[in-house]
Tab-separated table of C-alpha atoms and ligand atoms in Angstrom:
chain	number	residue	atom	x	y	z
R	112	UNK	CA	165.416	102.001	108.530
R	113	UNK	CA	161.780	102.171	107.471
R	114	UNK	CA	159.825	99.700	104.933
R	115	UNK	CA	157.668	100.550	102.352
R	116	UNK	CA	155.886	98.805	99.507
R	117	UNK	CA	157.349	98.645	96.013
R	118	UNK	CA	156.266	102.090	93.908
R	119	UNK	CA	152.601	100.927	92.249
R	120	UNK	CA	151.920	98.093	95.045
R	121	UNK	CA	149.500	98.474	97.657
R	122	UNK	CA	148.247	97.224	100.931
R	123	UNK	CA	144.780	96.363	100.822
R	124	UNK	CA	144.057	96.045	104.733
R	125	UNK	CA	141.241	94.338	106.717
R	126	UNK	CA	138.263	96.632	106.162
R	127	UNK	CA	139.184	97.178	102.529
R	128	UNK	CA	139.353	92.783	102.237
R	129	UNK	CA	135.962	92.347	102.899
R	130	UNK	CA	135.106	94.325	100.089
R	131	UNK	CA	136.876	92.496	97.771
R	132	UNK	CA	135.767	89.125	99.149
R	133	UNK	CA	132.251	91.010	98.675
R	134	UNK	CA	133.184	91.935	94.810
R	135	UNK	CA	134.963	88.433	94.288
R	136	UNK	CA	132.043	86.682	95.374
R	137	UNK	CA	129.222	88.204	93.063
R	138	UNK	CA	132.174	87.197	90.169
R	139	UNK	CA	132.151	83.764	91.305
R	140	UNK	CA	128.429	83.537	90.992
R	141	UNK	CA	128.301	85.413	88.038
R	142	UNK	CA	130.665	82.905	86.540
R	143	UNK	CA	128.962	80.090	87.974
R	144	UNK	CA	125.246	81.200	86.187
R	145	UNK	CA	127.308	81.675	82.881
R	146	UNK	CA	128.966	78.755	83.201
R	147	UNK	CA	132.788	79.780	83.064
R	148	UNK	CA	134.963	77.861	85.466
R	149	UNK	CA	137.991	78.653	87.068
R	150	UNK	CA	141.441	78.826	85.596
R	151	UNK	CA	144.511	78.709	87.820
R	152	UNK	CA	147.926	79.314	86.316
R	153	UNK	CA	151.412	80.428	87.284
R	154	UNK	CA	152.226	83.938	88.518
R	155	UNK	CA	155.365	83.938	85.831
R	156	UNK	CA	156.051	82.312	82.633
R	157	UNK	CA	158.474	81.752	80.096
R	158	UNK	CA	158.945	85.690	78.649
R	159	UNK	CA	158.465	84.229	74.953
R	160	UNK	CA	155.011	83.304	75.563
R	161	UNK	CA	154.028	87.450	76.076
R	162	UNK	CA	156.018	87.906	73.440
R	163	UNK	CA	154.568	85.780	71.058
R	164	UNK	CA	150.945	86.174	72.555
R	165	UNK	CA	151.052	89.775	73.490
R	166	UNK	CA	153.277	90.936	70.694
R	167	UNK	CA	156.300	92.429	70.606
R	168	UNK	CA	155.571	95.472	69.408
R	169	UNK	CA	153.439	96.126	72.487
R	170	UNK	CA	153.975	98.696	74.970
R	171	UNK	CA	153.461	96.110	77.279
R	172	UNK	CA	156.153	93.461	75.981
R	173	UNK	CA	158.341	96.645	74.905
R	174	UNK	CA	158.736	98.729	78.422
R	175	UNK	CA	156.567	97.140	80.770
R	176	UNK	CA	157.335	93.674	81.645
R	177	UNK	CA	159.314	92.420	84.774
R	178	UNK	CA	161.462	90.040	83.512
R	179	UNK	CA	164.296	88.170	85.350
R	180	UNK	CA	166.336	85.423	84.187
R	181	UNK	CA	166.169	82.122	87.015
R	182	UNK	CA	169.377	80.865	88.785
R	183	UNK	CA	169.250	78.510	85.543
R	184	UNK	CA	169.405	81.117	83.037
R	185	UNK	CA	165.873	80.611	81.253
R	186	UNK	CA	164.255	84.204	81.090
R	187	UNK	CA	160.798	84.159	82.655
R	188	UNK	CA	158.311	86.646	82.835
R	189	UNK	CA	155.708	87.990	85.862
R	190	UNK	CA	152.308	87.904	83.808
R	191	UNK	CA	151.125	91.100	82.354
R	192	UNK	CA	147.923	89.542	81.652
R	193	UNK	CA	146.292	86.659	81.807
R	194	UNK	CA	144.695	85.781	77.991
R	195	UNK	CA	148.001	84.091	76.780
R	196	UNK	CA	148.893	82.518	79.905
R	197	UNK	CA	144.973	80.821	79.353
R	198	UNK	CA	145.837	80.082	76.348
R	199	UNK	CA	148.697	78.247	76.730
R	200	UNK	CA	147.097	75.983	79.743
R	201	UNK	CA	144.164	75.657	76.946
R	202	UNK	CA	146.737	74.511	74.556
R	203	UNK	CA	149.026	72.381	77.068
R	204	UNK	CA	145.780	70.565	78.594
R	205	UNK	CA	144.904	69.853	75.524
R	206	UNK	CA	141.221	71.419	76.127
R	207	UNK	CA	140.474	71.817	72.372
R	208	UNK	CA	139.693	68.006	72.641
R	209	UNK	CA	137.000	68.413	75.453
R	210	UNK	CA	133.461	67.444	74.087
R	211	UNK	CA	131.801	70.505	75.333
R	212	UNK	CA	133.098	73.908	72.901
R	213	UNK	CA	133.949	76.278	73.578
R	214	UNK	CA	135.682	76.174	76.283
R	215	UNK	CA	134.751	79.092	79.115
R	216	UNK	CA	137.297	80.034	81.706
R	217	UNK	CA	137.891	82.385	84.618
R	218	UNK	CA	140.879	83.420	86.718
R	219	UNK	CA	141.252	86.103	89.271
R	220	UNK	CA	144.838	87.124	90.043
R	221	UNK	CA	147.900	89.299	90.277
R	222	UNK	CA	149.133	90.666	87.169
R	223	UNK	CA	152.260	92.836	86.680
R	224	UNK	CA	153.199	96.108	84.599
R	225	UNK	CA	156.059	98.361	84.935
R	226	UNK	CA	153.580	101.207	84.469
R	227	UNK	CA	153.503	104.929	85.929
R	228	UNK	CA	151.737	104.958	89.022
R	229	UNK	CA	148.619	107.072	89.139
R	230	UNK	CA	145.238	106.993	90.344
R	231	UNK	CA	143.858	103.385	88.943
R	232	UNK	CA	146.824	102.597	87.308
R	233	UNK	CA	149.241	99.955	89.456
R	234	UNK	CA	152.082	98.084	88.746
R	235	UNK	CA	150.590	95.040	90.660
R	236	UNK	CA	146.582	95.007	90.055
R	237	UNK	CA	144.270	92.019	90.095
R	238	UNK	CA	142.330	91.269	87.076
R	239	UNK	CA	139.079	89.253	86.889
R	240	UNK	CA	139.083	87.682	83.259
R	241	UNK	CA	136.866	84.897	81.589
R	242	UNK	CA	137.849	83.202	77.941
R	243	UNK	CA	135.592	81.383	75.679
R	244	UNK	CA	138.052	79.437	73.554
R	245	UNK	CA	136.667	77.107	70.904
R	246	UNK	CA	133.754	79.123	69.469
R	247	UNK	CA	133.638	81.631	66.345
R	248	UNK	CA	129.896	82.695	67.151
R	249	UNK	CA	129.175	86.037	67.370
R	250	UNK	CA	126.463	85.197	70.183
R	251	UNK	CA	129.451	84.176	72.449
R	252	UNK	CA	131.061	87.877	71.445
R	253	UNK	CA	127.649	89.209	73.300
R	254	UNK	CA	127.357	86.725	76.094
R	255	UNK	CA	131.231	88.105	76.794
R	256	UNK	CA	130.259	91.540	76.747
R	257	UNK	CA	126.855	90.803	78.571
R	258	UNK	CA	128.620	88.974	81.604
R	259	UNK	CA	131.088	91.613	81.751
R	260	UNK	CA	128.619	94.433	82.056
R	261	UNK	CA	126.725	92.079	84.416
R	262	UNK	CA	129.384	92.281	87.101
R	263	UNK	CA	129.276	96.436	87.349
R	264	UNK	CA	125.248	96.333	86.973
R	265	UNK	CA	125.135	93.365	89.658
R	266	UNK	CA	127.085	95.929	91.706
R	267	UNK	CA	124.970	98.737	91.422
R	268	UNK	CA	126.965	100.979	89.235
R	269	UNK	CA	124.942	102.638	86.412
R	270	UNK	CA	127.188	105.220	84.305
R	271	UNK	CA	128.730	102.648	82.186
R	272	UNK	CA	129.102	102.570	78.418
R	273	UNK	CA	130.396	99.469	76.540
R	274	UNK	CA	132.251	100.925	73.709
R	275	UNK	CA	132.887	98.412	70.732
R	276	UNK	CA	134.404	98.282	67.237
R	277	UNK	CA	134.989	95.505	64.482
R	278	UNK	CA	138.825	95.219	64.062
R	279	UNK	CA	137.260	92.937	61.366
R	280	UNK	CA	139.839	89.771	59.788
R	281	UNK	CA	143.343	89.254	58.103
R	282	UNK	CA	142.682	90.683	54.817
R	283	UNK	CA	140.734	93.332	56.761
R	284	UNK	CA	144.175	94.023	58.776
R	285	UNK	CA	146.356	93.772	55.784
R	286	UNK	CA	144.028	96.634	53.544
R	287	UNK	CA	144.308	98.930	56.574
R	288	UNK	CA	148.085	98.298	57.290
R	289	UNK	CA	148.875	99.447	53.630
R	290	UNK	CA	146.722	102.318	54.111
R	291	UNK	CA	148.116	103.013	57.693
R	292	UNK	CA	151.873	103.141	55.596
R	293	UNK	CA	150.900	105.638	52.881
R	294	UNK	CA	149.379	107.685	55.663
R	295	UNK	CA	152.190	108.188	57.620
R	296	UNK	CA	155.200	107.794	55.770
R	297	UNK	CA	154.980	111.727	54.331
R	298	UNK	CA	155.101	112.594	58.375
R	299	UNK	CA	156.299	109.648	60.551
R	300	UNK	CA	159.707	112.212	60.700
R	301	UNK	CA	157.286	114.243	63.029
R	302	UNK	CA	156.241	111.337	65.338
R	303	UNK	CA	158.158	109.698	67.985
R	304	UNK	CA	160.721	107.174	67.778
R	305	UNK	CA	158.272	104.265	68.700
R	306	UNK	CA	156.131	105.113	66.081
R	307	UNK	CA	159.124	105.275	63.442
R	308	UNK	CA	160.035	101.458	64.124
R	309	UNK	CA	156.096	101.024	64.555
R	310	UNK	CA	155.370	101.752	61.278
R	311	UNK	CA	156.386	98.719	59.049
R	312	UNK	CA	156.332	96.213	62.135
R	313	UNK	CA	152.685	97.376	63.353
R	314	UNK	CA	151.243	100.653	61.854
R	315	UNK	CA	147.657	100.180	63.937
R	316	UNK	CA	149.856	100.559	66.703
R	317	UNK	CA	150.687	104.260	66.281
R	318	UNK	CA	147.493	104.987	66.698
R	319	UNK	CA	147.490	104.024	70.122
R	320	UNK	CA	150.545	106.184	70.944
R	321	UNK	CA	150.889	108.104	74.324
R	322	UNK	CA	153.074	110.539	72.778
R	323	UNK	CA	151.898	111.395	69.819
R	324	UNK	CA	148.136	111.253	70.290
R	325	UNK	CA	147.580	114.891	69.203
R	326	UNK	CA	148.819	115.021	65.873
R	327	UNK	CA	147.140	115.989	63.506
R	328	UNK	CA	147.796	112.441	60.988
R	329	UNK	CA	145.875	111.013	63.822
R	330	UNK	CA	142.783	112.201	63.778
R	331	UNK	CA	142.926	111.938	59.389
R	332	UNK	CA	144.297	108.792	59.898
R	333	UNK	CA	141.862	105.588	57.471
R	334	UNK	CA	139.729	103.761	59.483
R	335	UNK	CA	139.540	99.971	59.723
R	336	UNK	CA	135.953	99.929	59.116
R	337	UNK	CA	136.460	101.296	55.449
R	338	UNK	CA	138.577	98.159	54.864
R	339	UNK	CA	136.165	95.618	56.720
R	340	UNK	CA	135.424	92.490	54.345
R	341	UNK	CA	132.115	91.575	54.182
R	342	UNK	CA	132.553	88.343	56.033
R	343	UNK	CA	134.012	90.756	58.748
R	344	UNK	CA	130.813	93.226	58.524
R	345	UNK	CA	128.277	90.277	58.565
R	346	UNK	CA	130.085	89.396	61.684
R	347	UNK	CA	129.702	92.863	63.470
R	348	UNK	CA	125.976	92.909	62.255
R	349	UNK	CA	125.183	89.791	64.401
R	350	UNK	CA	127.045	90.409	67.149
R	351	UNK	CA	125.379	93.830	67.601
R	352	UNK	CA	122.147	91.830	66.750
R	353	UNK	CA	122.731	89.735	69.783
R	354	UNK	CA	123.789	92.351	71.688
R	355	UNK	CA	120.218	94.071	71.380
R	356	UNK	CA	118.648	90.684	72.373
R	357	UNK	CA	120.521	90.469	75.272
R	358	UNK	CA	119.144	94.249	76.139
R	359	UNK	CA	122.834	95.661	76.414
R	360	UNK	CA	123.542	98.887	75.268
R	361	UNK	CA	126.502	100.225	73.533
R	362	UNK	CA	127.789	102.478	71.177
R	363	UNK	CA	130.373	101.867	67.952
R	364	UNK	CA	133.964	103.597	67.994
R	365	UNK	CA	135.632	103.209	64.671
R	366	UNK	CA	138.635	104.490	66.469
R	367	UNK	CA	138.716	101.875	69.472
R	368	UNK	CA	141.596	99.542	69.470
R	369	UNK	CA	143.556	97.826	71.821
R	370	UNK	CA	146.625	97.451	73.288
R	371	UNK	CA	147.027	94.195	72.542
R	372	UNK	CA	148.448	92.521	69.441
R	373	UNK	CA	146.206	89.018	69.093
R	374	UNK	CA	142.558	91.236	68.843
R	375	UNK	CA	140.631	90.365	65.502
R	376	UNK	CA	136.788	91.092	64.677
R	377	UNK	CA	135.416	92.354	68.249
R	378	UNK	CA	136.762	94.472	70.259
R	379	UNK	CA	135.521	96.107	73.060
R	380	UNK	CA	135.953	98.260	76.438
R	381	UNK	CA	133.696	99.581	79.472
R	382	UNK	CA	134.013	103.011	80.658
R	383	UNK	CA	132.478	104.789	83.225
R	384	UNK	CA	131.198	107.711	82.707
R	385	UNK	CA	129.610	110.925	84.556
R	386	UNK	CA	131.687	112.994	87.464
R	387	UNK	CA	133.621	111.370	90.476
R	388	UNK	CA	136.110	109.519	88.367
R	389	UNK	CA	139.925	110.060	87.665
R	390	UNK	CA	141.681	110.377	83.997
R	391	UNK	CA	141.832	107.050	83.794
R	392	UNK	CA	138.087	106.088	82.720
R	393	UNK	CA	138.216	102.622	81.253
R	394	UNK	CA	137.213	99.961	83.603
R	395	UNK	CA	137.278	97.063	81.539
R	396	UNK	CA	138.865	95.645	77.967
R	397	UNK	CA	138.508	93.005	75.771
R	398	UNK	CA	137.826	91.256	71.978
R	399	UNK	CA	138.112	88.284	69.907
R	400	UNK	CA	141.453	86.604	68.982
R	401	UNK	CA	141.381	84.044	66.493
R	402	UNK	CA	144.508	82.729	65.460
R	403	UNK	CA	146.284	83.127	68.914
R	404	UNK	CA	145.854	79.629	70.107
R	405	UNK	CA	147.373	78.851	66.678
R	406	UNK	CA	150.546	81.419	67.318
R	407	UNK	CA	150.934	79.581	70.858
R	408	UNK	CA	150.994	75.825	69.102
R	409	UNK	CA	147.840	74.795	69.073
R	410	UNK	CA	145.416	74.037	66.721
R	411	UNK	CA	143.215	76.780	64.673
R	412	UNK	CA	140.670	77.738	67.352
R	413	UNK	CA	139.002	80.771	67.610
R	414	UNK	CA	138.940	82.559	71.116
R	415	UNK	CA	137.155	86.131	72.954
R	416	UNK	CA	137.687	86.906	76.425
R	417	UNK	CA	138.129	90.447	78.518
R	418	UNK	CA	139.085	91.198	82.045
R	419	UNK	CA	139.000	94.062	84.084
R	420	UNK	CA	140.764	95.012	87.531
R	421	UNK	CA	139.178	94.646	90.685
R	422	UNK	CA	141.218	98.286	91.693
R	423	UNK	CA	139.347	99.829	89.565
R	424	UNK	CA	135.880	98.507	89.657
R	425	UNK	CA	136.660	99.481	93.528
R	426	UNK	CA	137.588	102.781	92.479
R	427	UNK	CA	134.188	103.843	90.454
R	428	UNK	CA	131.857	101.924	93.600
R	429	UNK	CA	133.447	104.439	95.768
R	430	UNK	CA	133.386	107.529	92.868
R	431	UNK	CA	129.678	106.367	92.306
R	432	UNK	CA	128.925	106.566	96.348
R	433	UNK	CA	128.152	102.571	96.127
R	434	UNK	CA	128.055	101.244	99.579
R	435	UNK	CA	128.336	97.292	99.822
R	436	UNK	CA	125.866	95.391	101.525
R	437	UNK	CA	129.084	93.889	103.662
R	438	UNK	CA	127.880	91.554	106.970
R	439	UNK	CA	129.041	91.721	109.935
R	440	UNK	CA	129.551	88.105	111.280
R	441	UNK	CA	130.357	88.189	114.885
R	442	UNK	CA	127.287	86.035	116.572
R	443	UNK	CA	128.736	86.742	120.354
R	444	UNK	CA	131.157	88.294	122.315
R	445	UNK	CA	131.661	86.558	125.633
R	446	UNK	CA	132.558	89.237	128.580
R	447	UNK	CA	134.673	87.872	131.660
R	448	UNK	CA	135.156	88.719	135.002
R	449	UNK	CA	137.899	86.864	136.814
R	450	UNK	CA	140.373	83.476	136.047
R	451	UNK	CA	137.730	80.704	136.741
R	452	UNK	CA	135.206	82.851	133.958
R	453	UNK	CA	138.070	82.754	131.686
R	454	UNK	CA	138.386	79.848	131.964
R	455	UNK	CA	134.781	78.724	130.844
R	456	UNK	CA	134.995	81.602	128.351
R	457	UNK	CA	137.835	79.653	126.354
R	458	UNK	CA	135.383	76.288	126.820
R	459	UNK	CA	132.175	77.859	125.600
R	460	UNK	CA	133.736	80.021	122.858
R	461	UNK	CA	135.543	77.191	121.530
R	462	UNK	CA	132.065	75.371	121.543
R	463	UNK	CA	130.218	77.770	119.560
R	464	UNK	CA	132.844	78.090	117.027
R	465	UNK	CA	132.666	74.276	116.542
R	466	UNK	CA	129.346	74.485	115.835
R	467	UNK	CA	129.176	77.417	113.244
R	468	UNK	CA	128.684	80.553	115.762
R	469	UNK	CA	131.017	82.894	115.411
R	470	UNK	CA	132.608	84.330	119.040
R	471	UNK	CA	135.135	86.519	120.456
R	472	UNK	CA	136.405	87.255	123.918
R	473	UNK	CA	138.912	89.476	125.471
R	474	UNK	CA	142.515	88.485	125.754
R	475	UNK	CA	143.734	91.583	127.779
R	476	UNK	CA	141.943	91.080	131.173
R	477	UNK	CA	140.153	94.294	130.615
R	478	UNK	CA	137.676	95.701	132.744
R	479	UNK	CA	133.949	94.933	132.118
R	480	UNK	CA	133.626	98.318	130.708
R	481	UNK	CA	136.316	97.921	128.402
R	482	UNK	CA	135.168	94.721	126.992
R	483	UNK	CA	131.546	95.836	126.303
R	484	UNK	CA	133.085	98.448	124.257
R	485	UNK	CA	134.769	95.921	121.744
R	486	UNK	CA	131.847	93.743	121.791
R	487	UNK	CA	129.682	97.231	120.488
R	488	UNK	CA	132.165	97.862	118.204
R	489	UNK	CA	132.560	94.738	116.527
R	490	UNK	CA	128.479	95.131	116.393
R	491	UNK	CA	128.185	91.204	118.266
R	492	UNK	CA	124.618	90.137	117.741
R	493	UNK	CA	124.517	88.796	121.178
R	494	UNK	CA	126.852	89.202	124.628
R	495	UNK	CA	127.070	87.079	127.675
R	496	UNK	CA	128.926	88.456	130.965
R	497	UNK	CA	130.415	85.368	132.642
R	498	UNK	CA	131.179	86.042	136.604
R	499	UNK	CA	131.349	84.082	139.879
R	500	UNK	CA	127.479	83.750	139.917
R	501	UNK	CA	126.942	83.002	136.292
R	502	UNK	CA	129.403	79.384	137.231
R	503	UNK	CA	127.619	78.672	140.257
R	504	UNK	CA	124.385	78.488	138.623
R	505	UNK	CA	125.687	76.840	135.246
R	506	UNK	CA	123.402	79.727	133.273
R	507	UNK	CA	123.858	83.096	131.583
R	508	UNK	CA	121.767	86.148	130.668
R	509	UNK	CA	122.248	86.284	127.068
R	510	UNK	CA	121.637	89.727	125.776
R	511	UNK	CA	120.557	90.408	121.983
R	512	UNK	CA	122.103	94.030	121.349
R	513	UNK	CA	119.700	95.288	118.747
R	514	UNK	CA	116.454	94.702	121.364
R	515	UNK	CA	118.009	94.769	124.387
R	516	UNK	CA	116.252	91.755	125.257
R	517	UNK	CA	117.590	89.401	127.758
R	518	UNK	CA	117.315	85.810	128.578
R	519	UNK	CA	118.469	83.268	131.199
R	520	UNK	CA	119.875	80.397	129.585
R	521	UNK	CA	121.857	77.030	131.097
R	522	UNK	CA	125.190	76.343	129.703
R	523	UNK	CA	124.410	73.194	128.145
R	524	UNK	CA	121.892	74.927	125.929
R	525	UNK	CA	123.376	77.974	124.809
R	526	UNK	CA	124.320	76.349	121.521
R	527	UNK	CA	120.900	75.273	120.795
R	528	UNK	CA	119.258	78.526	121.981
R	529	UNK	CA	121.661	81.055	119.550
R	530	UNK	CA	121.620	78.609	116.315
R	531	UNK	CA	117.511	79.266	116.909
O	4	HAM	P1	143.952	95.192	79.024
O	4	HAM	O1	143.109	96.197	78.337
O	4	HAM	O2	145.414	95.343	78.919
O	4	HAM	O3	143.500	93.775	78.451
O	4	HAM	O4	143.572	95.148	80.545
O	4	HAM	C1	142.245	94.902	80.926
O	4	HAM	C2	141.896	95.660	82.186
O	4	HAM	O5	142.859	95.436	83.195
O	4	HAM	C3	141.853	97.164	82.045
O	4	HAM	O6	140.652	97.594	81.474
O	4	HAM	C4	141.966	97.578	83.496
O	4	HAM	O7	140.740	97.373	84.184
O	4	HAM	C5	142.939	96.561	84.029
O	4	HAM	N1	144.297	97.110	84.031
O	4	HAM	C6	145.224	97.059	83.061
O	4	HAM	N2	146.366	97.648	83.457
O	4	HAM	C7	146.163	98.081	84.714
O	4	HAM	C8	146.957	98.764	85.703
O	4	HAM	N3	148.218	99.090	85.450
O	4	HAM	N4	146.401	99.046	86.902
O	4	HAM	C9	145.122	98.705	87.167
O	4	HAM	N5	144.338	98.061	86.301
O	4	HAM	C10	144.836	97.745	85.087
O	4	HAM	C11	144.001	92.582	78.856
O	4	HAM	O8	144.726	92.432	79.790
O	4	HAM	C12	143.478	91.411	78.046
O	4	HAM	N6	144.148	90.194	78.531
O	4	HAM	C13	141.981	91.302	78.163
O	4	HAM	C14	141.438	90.158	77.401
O	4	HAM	C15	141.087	88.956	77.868
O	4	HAM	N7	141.242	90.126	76.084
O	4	HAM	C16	140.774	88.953	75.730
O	4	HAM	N8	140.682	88.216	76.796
């Protein structure tokens, strides 16, 4: 009998964890200079929360949710996302009564969709999201967007574009819905079964459908920004003002929206553009939703977030030829000959790692040879051969691989001499 991971899981081995800890790290500081701070939550919840946050006329909430009922019987959900999950610790904490508004949050985390597996496209990814909850201004819209753009342009990767449309308010949503009706009730016989019970519950929805994407009421289908209010246009003005200030380029798609029920006024995504990348092309996703903290029991305050999956930000570095300025940390690699060396090996590595060296020695009783090898390998700054003579005369030569340079040095100051 042979093991394999679950269908859409991966593996990500030593070799390919140092590049996330890499990409992780630039978030973290990225985070820390904008001033979002991290958000830890569950890795399930109770399913009504995705239901109600998500919506449940959502692919997502619809056919892509693992769901499992405990050994008590209450029907809990492994997150899809993390924006309602936020939420709800926003709501539960009670962080609407914090001094400081809005609120800015990050997590980094697991998130699960019973999705088809392709390139980019997992059924266990991690996302890297921040929310700004507490805030209606449209300069927190572009310091979103900017951060978000900041992590792929921090990483070296140039062919983005940040795509963005107004989804605009309420009576914004309600114009278009009636519009969406008329349009497709002559043909909604011609579209899919989703789109059928889609069409009272959620018209903007079938536009969004996998099926029926081609047809041609699509592409004649009213847009939203004909129905924008001009509260809702005023608002897209300034955050594409702000935008500009912020020196972040982007272009306006009517037609974006978002899989996602709880988007109002922005929305955005970032895709990457230029050869070297799959079908899947959008790297990163995300708008305002005001009235969501409202649907999940809290009071009326306005929210805007996005995240994005590490996969695929890994994906376009390595489409885009990116190579990661990863270090190599091993300081020295101590080479034995015979029991008593070993024995001092174990001492003297032990003592560098106590104070902040990193070392490495051989545990197979290799030949000399053998462990010079590993020590090139693992590209040790420094190596020291420890042998009869080296104990008799309490000193080492202590060899600094990229010069070749060698220098006798006692025991008791090796510390001192490699921390120099
Ligand atoms: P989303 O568009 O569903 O939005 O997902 C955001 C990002 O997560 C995508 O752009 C993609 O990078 C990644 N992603 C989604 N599904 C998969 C998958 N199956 N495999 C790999 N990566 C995937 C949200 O999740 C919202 N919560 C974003 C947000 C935050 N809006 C406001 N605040």
């Amino acid at each position: 009998m042979s093991f394999k991971v679950p269908k859409g899981t991966q593996d990500i081995l030593p070799g390919q964890t140092e590049k996330w800890q890499y990409v992780e790290g630039v978030i973290r500081d990225l985070c820390d200079k904008y001033r979002y701070n991290e958000l830890r939550t569950p890795m399930f919840e109770s399913t009504e929360l995705f239901q109600r946050g998500v919506g449940d006329t959502t692919d997502i909430v619809q056919k892509e949710m693992y769901t499992f009922e405990d050994r008590a019987g209450r029907s809990l959900t492994l997150r899809p996302e993390g924006t309602a999950s936020a939420v709800r610790a926003y709501v539960e904490h009670k962080m609407f009564g914090q001094a400081d508004q809005p609120v800015k949050l990050y997590y980094t985390g697991p998130m699960f969709r019973y999705e088809r597996q392709q390139a980019g496209r997992y059924r266990q990814f991690v996302q890297f999201g921040v929310e700004a909850i507490g805030s209606a201004d449209p300069a927190i819209d572009a310091e979103v967007m900017a951060l978000a753009m900041n992590v792929y342009t921090s990483l070296g990767l140039k062919d983005l574009k940040l795509v963005i449309n107004s989804l605009g308010d309420k009576e914004t949503r309600e114009g278009h819905r009636q519009a969406l009706i008329e349009h497709f009730q002559p043909v909604i016989g011609e579209l899919c079964g989703d789109c059928q019970s889609r069409l009272e519950k959620n018209p903007l929805r079938i536009l969004d459908c996998k099926v029926d994407h081609k047809h041609p009421a699509m592409a004649t289908a009213p847009a939203l920004t004909n129905y924008l209010t001009e509260e809702s246009s005023a608002y897209f003005t300034k955050v594409k003002e702000y935008l500009d200030v912020l020196d972040v380029p982007y272009e306006v798609d009517p037609n974006l929206v978002r899989g996602l029920d709880y988007y109002n006024h922005t929305a955005f995504e970032i895709m990457i553009t230029g050869d070297g990348f799959g079908s899947i092309t959008t790297l990163c996703g995300g708008g305002r939703y005001n009235g969501l903290v409202e649907d999940i029991g809290g009071p009326a305050m306005p929210g805007i977030g996005f995240a994005m999956s590490i996969e695929r930000l890994l994906l376009a570095l390595d489409a885009k030829n990116i190579e990661l300025e990863l270090e190599n940390h091993l300081d020295i690699y101590v080479v034995t000959m015979g029991e008593s060396a070993k024995l001092k090996a174990v001492e003297l590595v032990n003592q560098f790692r106590q104070n902040g060296i990193s070392a490495d020695m051989d545990y197979l009783e290799r030949k000399m040879k053998a462990q010079m090898k590993t020590a090139d390998r693992q590209e040790a700054k420094f190596v020291i051969v420890l042998g009869d003579a080296e104990l008799e005369e309490q000193a080492v030569n202590v060899k600094e691989m990229a010069t070749g340079n060698q220098q006798k040095v006692a025991f008791s100051e090796l510390v001192t001499y490699l921390k120099k």
